[in-house]
Coordinates of C-alpha atoms and ligand atoms in Angstrom, one line a residue:
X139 CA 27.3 -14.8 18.3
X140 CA 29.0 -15.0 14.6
X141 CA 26.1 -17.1 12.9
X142 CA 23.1 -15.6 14.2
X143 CA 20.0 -15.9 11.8
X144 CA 17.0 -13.9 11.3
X145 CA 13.8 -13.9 10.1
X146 CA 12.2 -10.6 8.3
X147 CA 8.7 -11.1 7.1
X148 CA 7.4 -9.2 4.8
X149 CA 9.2 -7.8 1.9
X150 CA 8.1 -4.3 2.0
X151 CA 10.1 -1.2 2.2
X152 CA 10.2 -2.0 6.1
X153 CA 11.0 -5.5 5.6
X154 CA 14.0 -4.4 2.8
X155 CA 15.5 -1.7 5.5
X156 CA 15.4 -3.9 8.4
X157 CA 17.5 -6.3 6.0
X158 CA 19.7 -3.5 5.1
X159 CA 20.1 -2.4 8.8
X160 CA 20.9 -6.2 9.8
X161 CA 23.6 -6.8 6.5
X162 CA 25.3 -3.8 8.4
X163 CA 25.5 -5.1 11.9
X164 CA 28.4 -7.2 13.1
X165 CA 27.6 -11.1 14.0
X166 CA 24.5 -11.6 11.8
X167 CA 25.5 -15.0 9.4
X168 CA 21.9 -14.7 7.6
X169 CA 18.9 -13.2 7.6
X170 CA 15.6 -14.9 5.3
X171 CA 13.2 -12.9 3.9
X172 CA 9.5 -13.8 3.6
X173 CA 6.4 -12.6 1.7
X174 CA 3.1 -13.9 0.9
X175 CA 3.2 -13.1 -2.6
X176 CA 5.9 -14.9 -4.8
X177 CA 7.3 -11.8 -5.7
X178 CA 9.8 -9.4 -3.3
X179 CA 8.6 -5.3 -2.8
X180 CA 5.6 -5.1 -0.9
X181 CA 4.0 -1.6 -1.0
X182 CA 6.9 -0.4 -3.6
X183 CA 5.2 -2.9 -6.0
X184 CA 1.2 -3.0 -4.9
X185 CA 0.9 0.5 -3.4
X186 CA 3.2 3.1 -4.9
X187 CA 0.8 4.3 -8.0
X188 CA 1.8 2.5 -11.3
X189 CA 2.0 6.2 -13.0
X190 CA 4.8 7.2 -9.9
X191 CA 7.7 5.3 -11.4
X192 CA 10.2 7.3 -9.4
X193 CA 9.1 6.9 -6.3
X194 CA 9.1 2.7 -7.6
X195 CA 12.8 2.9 -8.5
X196 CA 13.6 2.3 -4.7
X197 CA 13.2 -1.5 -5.4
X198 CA 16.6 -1.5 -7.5
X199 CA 18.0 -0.8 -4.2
X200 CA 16.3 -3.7 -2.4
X201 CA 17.1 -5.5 -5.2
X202 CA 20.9 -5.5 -4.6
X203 CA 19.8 -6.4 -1.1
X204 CA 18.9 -9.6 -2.7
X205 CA 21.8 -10.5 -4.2
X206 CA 23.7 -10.4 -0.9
X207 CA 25.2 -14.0 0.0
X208 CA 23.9 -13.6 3.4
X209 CA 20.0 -13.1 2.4
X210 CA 17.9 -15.9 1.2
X211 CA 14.3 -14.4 -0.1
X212 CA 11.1 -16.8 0.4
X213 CA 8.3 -15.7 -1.7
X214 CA 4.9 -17.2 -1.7
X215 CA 5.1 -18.3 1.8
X216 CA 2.6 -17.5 4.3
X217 CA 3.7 -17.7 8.0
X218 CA 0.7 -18.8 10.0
X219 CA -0.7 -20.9 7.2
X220 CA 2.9 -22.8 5.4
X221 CA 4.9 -21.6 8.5
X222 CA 4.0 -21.1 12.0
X223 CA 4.9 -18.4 14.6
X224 CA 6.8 -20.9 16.5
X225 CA 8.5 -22.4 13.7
X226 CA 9.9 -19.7 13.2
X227 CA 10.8 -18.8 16.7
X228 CA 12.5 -22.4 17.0
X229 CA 14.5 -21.6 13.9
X230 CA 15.8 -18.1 13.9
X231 CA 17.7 -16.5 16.7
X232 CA 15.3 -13.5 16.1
X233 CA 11.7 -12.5 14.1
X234 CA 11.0 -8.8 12.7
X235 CA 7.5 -8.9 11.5
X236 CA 7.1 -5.9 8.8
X237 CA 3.7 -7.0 7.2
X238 CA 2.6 -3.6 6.9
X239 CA -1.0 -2.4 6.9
X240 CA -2.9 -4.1 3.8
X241 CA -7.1 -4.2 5.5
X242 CA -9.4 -0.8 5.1
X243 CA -10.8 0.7 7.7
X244 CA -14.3 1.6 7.5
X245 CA -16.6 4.6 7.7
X246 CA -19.4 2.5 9.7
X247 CA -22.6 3.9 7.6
X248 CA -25.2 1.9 6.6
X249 CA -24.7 0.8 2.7
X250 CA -21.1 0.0 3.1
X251 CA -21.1 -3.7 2.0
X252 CA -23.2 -2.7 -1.2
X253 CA -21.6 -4.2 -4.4
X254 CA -19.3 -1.4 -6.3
X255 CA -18.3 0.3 -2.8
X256 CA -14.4 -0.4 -2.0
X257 CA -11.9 0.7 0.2
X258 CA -9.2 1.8 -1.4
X259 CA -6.5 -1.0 -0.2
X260 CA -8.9 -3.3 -2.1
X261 CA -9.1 -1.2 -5.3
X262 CA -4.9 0.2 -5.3
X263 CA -4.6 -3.9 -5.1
X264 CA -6.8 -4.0 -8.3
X265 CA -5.0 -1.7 -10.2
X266 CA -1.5 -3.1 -8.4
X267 CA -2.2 -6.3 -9.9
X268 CA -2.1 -8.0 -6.7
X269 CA -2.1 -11.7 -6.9
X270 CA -4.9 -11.9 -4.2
X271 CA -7.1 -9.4 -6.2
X272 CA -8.0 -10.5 -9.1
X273 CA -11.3 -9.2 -9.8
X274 CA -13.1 -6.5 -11.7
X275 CA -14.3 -3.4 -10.6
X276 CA -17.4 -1.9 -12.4
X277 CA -15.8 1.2 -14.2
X278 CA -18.0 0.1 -17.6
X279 CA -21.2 0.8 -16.0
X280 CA -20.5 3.7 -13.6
X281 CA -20.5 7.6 -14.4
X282 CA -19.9 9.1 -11.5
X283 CA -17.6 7.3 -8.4
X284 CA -17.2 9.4 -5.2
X285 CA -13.5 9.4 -3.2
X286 CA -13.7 9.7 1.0
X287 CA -10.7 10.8 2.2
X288 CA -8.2 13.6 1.7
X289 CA -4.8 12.2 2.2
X290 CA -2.5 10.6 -1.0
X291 CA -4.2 7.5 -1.3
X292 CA -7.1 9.2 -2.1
X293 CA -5.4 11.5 -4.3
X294 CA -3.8 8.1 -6.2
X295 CA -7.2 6.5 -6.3
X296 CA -8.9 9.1 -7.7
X297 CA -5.7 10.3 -10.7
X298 CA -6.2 6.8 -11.8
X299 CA -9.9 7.0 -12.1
X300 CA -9.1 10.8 -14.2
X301 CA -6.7 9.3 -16.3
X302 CA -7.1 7.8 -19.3
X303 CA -6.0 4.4 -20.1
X304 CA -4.0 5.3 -23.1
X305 CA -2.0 7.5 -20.3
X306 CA -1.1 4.1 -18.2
X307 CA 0.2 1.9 -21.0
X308 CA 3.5 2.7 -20.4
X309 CA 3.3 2.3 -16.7
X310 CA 3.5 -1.6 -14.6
X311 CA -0.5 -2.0 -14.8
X312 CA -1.9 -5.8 -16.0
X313 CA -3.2 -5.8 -19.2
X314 CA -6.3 -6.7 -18.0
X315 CA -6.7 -3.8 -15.4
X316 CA -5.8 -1.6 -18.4
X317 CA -8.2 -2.9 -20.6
X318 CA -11.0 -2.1 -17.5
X319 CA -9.5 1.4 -17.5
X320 CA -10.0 1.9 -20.8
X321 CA -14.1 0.5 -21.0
X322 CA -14.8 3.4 -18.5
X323 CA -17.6 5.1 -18.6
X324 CA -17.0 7.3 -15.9
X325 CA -17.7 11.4 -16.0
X326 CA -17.4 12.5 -12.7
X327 CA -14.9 11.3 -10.0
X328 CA -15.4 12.8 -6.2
X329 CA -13.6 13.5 -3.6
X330 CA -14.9 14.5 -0.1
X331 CA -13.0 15.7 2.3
X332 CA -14.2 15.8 6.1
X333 CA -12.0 18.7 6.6
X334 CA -11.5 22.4 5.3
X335 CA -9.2 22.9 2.6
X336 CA -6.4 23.6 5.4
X337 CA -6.6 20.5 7.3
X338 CA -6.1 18.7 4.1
X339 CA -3.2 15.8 4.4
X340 CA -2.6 15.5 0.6
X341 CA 0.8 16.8 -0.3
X342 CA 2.2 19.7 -2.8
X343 CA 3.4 17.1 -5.2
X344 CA 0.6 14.6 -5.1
X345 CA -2.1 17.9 -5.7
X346 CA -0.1 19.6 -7.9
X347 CA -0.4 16.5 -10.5
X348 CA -4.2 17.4 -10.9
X349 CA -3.9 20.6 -12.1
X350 CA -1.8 18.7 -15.1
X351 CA -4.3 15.8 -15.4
X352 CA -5.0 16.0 -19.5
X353 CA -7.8 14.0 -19.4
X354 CA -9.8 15.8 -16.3
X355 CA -11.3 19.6 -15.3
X356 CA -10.6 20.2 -11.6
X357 CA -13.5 22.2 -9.6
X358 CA -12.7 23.5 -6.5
X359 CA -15.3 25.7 -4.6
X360 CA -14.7 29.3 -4.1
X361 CA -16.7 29.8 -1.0
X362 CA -14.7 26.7 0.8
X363 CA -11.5 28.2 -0.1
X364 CA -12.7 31.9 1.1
X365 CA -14.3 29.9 4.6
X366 CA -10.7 28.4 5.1
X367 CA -9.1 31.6 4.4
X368 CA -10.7 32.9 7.5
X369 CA -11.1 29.7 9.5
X370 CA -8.6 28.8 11.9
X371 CA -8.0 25.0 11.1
X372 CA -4.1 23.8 11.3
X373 CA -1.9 25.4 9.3
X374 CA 1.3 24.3 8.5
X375 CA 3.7 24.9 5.3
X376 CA 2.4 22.3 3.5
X377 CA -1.5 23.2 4.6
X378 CA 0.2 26.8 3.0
X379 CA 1.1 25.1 -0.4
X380 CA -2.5 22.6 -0.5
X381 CA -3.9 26.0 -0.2
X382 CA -2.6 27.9 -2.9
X383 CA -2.7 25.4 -5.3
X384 CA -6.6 24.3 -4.3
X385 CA -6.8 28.3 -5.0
X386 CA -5.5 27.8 -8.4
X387 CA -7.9 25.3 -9.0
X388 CA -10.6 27.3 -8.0
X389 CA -10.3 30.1 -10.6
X390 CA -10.0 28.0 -13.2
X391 CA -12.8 27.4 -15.7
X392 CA -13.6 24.0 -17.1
X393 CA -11.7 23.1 -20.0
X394 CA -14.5 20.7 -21.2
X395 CA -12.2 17.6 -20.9
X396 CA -13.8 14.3 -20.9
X397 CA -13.9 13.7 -16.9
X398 CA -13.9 15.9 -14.0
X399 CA -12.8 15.8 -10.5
X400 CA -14.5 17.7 -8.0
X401 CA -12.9 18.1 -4.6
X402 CA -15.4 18.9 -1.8
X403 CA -14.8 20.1 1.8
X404 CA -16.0 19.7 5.1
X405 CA -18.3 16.5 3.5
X406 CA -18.7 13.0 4.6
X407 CA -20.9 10.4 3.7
X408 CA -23.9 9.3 6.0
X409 CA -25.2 6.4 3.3
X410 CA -24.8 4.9 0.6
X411 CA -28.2 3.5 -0.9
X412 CA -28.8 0.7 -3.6
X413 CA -31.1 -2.1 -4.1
X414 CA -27.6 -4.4 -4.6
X415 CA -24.9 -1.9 -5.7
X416 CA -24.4 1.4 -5.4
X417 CA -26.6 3.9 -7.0
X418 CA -26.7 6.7 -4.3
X419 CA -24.7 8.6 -1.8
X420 CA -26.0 10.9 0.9
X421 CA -23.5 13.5 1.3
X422 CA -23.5 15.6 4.3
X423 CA -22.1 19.3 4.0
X424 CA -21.3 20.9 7.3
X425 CA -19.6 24.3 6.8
X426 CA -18.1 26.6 9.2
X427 CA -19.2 29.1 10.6
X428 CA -18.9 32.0 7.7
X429 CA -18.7 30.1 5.0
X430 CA -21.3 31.3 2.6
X431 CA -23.2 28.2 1.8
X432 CA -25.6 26.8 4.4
X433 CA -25.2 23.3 5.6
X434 CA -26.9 21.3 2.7
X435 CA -27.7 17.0 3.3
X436 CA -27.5 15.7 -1.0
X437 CA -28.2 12.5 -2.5
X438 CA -25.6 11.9 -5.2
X439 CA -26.2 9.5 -7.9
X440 CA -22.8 7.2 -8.0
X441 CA -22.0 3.9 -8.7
X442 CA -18.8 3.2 -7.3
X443 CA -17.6 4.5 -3.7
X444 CA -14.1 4.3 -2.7
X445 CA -13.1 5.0 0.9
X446 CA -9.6 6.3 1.4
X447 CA -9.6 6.6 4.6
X448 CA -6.8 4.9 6.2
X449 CA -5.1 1.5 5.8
X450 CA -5.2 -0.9 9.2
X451 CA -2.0 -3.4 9.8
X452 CA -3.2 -7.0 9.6
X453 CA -0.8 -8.4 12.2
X454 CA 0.4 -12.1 12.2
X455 CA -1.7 -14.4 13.9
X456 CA -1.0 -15.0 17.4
X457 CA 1.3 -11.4 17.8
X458 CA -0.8 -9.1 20.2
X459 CA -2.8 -6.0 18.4
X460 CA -4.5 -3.0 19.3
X461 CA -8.0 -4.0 18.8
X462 CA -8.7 -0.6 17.1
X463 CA -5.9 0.7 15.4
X464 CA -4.2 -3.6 14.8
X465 CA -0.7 -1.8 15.8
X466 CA 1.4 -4.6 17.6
X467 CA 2.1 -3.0 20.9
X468 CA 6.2 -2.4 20.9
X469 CA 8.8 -0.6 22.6
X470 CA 10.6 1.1 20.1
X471 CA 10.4 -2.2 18.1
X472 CA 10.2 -4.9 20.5
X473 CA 7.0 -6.6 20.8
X474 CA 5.1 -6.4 24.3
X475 CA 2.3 -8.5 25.3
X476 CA 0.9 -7.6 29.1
X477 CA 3.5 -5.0 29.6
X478 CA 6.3 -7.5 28.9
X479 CA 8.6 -7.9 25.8
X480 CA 8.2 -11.0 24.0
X481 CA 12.1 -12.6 23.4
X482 CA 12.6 -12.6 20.0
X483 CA 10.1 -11.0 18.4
X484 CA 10.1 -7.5 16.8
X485 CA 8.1 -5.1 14.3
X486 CA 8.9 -2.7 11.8
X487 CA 7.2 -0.2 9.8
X488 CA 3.5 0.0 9.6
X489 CA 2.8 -2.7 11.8
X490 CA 5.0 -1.3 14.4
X491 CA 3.3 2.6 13.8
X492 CA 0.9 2.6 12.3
X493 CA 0.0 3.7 8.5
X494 CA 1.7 7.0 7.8
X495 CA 4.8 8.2 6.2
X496 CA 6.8 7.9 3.6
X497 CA 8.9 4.9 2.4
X498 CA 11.9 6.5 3.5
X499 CA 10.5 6.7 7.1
X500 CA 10.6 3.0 7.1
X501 CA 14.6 3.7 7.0
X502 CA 14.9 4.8 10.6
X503 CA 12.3 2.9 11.7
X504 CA 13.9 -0.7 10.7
X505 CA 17.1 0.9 12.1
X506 CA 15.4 1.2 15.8
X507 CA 14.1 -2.2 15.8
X508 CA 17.0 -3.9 14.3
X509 CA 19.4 -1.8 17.1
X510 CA 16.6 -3.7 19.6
X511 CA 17.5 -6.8 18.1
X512 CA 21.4 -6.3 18.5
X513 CA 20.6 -5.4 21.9
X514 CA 18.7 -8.5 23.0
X515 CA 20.9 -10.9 20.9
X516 CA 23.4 -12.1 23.3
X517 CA 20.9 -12.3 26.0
X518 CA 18.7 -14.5 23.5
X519 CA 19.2 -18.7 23.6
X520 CA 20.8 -19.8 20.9
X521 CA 17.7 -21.7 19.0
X522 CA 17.7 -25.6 18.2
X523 CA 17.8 -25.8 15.0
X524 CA 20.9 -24.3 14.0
X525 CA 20.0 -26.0 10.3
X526 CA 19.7 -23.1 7.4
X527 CA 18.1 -25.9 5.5
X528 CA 16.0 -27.1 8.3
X529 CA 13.1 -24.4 7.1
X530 CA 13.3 -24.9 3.9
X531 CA 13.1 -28.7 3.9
X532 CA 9.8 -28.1 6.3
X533 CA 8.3 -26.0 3.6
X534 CA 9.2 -28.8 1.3
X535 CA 7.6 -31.3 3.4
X536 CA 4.2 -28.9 3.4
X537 CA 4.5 -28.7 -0.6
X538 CA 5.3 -25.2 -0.5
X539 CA 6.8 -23.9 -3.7
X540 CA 9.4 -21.6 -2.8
X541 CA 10.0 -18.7 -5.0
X542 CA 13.7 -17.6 -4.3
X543 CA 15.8 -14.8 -5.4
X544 CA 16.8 -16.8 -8.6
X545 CA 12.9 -17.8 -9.7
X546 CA 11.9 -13.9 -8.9
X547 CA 14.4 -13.3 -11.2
X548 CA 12.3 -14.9 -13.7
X549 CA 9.2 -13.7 -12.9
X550 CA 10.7 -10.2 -13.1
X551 CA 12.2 -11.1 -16.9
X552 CA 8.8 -12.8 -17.5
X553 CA 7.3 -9.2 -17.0
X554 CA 9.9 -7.4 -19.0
X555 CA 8.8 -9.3 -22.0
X556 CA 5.3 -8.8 -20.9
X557 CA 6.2 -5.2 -21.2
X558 CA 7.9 -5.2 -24.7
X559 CA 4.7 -6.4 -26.3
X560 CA 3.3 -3.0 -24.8
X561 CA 5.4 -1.0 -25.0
X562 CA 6.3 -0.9 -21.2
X563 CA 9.4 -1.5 -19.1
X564 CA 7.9 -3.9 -17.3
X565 CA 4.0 -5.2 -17.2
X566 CA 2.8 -7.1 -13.8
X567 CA 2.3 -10.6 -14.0
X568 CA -1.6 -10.7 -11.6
X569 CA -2.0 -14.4 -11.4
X570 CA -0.3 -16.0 -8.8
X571 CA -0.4 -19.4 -10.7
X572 CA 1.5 -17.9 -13.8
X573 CA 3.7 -16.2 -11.9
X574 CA 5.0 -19.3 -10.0
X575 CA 4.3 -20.9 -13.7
X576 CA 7.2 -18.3 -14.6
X577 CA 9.2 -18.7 -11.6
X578 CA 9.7 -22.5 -12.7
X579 CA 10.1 -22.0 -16.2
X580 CA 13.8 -22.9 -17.3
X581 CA 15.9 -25.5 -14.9
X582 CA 13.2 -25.3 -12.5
X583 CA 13.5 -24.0 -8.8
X584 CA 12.1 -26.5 -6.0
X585 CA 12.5 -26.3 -2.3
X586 CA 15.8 -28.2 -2.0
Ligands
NAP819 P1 -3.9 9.6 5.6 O1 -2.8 10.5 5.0 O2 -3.9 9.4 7.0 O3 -5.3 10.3 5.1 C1 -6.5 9.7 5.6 C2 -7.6 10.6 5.2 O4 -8.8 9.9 5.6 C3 -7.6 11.9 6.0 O5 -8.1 12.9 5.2 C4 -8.6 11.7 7.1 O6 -9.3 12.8 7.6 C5 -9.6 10.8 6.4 N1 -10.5 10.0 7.3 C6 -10.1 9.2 8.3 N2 -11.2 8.6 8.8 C7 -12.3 9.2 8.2 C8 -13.7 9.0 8.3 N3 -14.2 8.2 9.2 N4 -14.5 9.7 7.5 C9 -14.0 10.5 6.6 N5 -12.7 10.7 6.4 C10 -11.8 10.0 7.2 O7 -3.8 8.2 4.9 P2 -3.6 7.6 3.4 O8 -4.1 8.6 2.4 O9 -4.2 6.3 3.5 O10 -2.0 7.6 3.3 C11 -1.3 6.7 4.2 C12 0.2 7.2 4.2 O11 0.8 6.9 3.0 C13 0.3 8.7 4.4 O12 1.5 9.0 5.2 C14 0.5 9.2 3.0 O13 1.2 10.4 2.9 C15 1.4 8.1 2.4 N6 1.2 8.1 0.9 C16 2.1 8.8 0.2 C17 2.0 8.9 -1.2 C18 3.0 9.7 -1.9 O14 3.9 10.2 -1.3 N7 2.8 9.8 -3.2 C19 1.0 8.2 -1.8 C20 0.1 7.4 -1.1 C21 0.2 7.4 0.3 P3 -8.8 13.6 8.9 O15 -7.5 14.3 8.4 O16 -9.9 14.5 9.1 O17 -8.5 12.6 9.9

């Protein structure tokens, strides 16, 4: 089974590791990767926060990935739109889907759909400069913006909402997503969290960075830190450390910085009111029992609500899904429709598991699915089309421009020189058009 081919799609961190994983096994001759967008990264590029550049320089990793003779990367290409399901079946010996989890989930109150009310896979894509969200959000006209959610994405949304602009210049942002930033008007940013200070899923690190936030106060409630002292929600080490810092927060008097960030507990949202956008937010306060504030129902002028509240996988069509979480069903990586493993096809990461973890948990979890893949290999058929260049002339044939390692490349040196005029390392590129426009500049790449 020497020349064995693959296809990985999706060039997230699970994608990347699933590649790594396969570039390590015996018998696999290549292995294509695919993405949507004609760049390579996934969530390293349009999720981790532009101001978290260290938790970004995991992409010089995948990038050495790319240079590999055995890996072929083919950006801007959609499967189920310039490739099909079974194309791809009747061309690779095996499929690991890694799309990862890119829709919101959502609260299901009444005023959800209101103009300036987001979930926050729609705004970190804003301020990601994802090619597929190129609009504006309404930071000029909006004072106050309230966060649902206490995990790290909420904790992202809402830093970058604190900060201010002058802070992100030297971070990855698009000058125009910068130049929103900076014609905020916003005062107050708020974050409700349905849960007690304990149950909190932020972590030390993330938390930590809002005590240090130069632009922003942080106000934490006494009384919901003296409830979760005696409540008896989860507790954990890390619950341990949320606490101590959220109690840190708490004694601290406002430094009369421009912005604040106030961090509620045991709130939700029951509606958001407007005649077209937002303009009001019921917020619901249920404490436990011995907290000393009574249970209080208040409408709070906003403008902008963001909910943070879980991402949901988007899976491929035609692959089965969990009509309420969108998992794929899988054994330990191999997809099962009707209690039965589909031959040849696989997950990884977020659409295998759902959204949770860290990037590095993506590393064991490509490793099962690829060990799945080794398994079922020499019981697979060999496919047809034993052709490398069979996919790529199909593309061809469909027009789609193919952005490969080599045109990245350019994109990538197109952004460093975006940078230099700011001052950055590197400055995204948010058009698709100029990006491809860059990926063709110089001897031009096509399909063939
Ligand atoms: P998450 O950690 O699962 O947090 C989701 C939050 O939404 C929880 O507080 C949850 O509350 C709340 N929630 C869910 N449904 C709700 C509802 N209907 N109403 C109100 N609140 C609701 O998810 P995430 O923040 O999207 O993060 C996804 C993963 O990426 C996590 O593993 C996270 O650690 C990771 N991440 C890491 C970093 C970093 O390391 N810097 C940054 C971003 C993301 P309950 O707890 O009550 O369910």
């Amino acid at each position: 089974m020497a020349d064995r081919r693959i296809a990985v799609i999706g060039a997230g961190p699970a994608g990347f590791y699933s590649v790594q994983a396969l570039l390590n096994a015996e018998g696999i001759a290549g292995v294509d990767l695919f993405d949507a967008v004609p760049a390579p990264f996934g969530l390293v590029r349009y999720g981790v926060a532009p101001d978290h550049p260290k938790t970004k320089a995991v992409a010089r990793i995948f990038q050495r990935l790319l240079t590999d003779e055995r890996v072929r990367f083919f950006g801007n290409v959609t499967v189920g739109r310039d490739i099909s399901r079974q194309e791809l079946l009747a061309n690779y010996d095996a499929v690991i889907y890694a799309t990862g989890a890119r829709r919101d989930r959502s609260l299901g109150i009444p005023g959800e759909d209101l103009d300036g009310s987001f979930g926050a896979a729609e705004f970190v894509s804003w301020y990601s400069g994802h090619p597929d969200s190129t609009g504006s959000m309404p930071l000029a006209q909006a004072q106050t913006a309230v966060v649902v959610g206490a995990g790290n994405v909420a904790l992202d949304v809402a830093r970058i909402l604190a900060k201010d602009a002058q802070e992100l210049v030297g971070t990855d942002m698009p000058d125009e997503v910068l130049a929103e930033l900076a014609a905020s008007s916003l005062s107050d940013i708020h974050v409700v969290a349905r849960g007690g200070p304990r149950s909190a899923k932020f972590t030390k690190v993330e938390l930590r960075e809002f005590g240090e936030l130069a632009h922003a106060d942080i106000a934490v409630s006494v009384a919901d830190l003296d409830a979760a002292g005696t409540s008896s929600e989860v507790d954990s080490a890390d619950a341990e450390a949320n606490f101590r810092l959220l109690s840190d927060y708490s004694s601290r008097s406002p430094a009369g910085r421009p912005r604040r960030v106030h961090l509620h507990f045991w709130t939700r949202p029951v509606v958001i009111r407007g005649a077209k956008g937002v303009e009001e937010i019921a917020l619901s306060f249920e404490p436990p029992a011995g907290h000393a504030k009574a249970p209080s129902l208040v409408d709070l002028p906003a403008q902008i609500a963001i909910r943070a509240i879980g991402y949901r996988p988007d899976a491929p069509a035609g692959l089965p899904c969990d009509p309420v979480s969108g998992v794929v069903p899988n054994e330990a990586g191999r997809v099962v429709a009707d209690g039965v493993a589909l031959p040849g096809e696989y997950v990884a990461g977020w659409l295998k598991r759902g959204p949770s973890g860290v990037i590095g948990t993506n590393r064991s979890d490509a490793r099962e699915t690829v060990d799945r893949v080794l398994e079922d290999l020499p019981a697979l058929a060999e496919r047809s089309i034993r052709d490398p260049q069979a996919v790529v002339g199909l593309l061809a044939e469909r027009g789609t421009q193919i952005v490969d390692a080599t045109a990245w490349a350019r994109i990538d040196l197109h952004e460093q020189q975006l940078g230099r005029v700011r001052g950055a390392a590197t400055v995204k590129e948010r058009y698709r058009g100029r990006m491809v426009e860059a990926a063709l500049r110089g001897d031009g790449i096509t399909a063939d």
